[in-house]
mmCIF file of C-alpha atoms in Angstrom:
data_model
loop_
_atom_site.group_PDB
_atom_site.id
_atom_site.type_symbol
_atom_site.label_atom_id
_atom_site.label_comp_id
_atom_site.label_asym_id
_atom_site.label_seq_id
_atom_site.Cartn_x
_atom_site.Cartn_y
_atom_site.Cartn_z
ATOM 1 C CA UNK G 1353 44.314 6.332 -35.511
ATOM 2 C CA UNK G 1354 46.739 8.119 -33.723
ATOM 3 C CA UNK G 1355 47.473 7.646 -29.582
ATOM 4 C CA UNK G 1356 45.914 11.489 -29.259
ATOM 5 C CA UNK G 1357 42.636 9.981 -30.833
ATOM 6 C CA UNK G 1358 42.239 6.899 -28.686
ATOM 7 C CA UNK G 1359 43.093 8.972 -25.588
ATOM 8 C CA UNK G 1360 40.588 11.755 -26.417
ATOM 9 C CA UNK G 1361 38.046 8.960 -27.554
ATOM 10 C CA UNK G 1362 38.489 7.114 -23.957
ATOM 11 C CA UNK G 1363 38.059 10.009 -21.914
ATOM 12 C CA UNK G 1364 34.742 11.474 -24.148
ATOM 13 C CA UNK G 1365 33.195 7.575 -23.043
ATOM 14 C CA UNK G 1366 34.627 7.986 -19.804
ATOM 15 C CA UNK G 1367 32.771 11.607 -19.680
ATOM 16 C CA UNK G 1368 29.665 10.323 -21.179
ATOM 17 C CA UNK G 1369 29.459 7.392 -18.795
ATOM 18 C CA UNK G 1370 29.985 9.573 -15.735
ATOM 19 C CA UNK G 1371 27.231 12.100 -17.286
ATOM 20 C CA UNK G 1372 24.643 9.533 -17.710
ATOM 21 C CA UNK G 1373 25.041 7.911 -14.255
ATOM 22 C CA UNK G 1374 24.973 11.492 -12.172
ATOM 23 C CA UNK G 1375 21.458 12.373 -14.674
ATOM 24 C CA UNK G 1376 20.217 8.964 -13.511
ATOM 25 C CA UNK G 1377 20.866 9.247 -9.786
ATOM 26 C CA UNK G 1378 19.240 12.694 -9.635
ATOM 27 C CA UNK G 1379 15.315 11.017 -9.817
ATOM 28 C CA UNK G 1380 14.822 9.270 -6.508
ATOM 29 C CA UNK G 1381 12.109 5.803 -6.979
ATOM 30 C CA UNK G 1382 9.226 6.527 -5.250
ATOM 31 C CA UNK G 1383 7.699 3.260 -2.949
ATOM 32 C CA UNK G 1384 4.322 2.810 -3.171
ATOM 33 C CA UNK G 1385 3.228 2.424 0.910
ATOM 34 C CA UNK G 1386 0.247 0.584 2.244
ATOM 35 C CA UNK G 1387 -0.166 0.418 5.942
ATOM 36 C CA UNK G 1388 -3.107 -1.220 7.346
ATOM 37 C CA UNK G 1389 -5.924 -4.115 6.437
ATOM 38 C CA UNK G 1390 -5.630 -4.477 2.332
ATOM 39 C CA UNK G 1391 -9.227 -5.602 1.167
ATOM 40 C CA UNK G 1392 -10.598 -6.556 -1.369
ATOM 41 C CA UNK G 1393 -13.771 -5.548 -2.937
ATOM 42 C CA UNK G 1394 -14.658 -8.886 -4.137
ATOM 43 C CA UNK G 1395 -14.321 -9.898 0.343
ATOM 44 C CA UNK G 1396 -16.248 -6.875 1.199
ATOM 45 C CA UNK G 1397 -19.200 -8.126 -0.946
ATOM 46 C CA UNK G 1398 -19.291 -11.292 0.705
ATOM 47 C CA UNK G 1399 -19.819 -10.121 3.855
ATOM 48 C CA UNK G 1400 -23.830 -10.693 4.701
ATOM 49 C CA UNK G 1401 -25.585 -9.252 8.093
ATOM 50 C CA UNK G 1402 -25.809 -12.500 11.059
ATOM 51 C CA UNK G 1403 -21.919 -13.670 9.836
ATOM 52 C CA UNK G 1404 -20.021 -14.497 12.862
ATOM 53 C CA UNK G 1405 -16.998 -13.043 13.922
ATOM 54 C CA UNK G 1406 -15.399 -15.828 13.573
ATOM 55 C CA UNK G 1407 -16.582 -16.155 9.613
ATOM 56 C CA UNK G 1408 -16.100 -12.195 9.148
ATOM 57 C CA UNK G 1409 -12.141 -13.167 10.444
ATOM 58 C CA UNK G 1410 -11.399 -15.758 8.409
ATOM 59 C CA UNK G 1411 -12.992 -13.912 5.415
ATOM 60 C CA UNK G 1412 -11.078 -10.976 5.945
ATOM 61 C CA UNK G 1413 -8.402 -11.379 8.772
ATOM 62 C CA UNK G 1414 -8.544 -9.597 11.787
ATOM 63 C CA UNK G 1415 -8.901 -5.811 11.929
ATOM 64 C CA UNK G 1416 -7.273 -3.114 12.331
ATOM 65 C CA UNK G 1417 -8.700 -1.144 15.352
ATOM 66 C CA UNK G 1418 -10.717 -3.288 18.478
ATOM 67 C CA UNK G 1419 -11.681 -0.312 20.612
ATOM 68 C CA UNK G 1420 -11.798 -1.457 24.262
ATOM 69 C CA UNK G 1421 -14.668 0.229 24.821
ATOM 70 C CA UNK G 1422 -16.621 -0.583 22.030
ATOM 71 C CA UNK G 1423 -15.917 -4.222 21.653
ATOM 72 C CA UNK G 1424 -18.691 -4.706 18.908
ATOM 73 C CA UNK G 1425 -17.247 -2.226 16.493
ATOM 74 C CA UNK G 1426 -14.205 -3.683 13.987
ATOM 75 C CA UNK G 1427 -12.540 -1.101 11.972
ATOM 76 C CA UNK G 1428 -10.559 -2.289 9.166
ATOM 77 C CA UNK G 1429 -8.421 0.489 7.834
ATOM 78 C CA UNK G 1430 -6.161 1.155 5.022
ATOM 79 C CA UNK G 1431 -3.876 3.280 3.855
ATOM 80 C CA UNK G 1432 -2.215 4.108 0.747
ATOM 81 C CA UNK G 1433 0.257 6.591 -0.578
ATOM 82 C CA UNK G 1434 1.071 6.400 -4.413
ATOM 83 C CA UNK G 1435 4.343 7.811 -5.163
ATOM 84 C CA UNK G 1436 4.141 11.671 -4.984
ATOM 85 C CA UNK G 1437 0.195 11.727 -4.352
ATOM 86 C CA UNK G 1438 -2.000 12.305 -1.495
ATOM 87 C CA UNK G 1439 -2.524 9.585 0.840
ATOM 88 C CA UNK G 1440 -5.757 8.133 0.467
ATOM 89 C CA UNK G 1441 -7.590 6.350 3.250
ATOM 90 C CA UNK G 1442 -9.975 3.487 3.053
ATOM 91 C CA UNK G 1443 -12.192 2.208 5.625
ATOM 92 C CA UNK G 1444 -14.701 -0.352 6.583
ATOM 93 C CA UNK G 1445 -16.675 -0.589 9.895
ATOM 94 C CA UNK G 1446 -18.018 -3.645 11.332
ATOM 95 C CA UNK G 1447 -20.630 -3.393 14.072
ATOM 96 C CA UNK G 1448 -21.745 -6.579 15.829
ATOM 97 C CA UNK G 1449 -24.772 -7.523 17.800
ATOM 98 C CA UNK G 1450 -23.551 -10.164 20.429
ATOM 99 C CA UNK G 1451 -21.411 -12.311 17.741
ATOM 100 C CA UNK G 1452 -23.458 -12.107 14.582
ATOM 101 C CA UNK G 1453 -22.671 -9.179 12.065
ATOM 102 C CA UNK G 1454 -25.271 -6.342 12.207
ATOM 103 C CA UNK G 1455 -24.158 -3.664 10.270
ATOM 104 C CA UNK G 1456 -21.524 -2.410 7.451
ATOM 105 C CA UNK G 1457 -20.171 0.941 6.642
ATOM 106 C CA UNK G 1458 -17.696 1.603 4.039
#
């Protein structure tokens, strides 16, 4: 092979190599997010009216939302935005009589 050849043949991989890397750089990685209380369906089930708060905490951590005026209501929220979707928002509601679980709305 001639010095022309090897030349021309170095700057074609050169070319190519530079090609390739600018086409891969152009798609960005889209994160997947979650904000908020992540739980579990398998936790939610457990939870049974007259819990405590202490049991519902340690079951599934504490929430996300204590509303000072409503100190009986927990609201465990959660968040979730798949790359290039919609958001999609998941919620549970706790509502306590005194200390003992009285209600659950998902």
């Amino acid at each position: 092979m001639s010095l022309k050849n090897l030349t021309m043949k170095k700057i074609l991989n050169i070319l190519t190599l530079s090609l390739f890397l600018s086409v891969t750089s152009c798609t960005s990685y889209k994160l997947e997010v979650q904000q908020g209380n992540a739980i579990a369906p398998e936790k939610v089930s457990q939870l049974k009216q007259g819990m405590s708060k202490a049991e519902v905490t340690a079951l599934l951590g504490t929430p996300l939302l204590q509303d000072s005026f409503q100190q009986n209501r927990w609201d465990y929220v959660f968040y979730i935005s798949n790359a290039g979707k919609q958001r999609e928002r998941k919620d549970l509601i706790l509502t306590f009589n005194g200390n003992r679980l009285a209600n659950i709305k998902k």
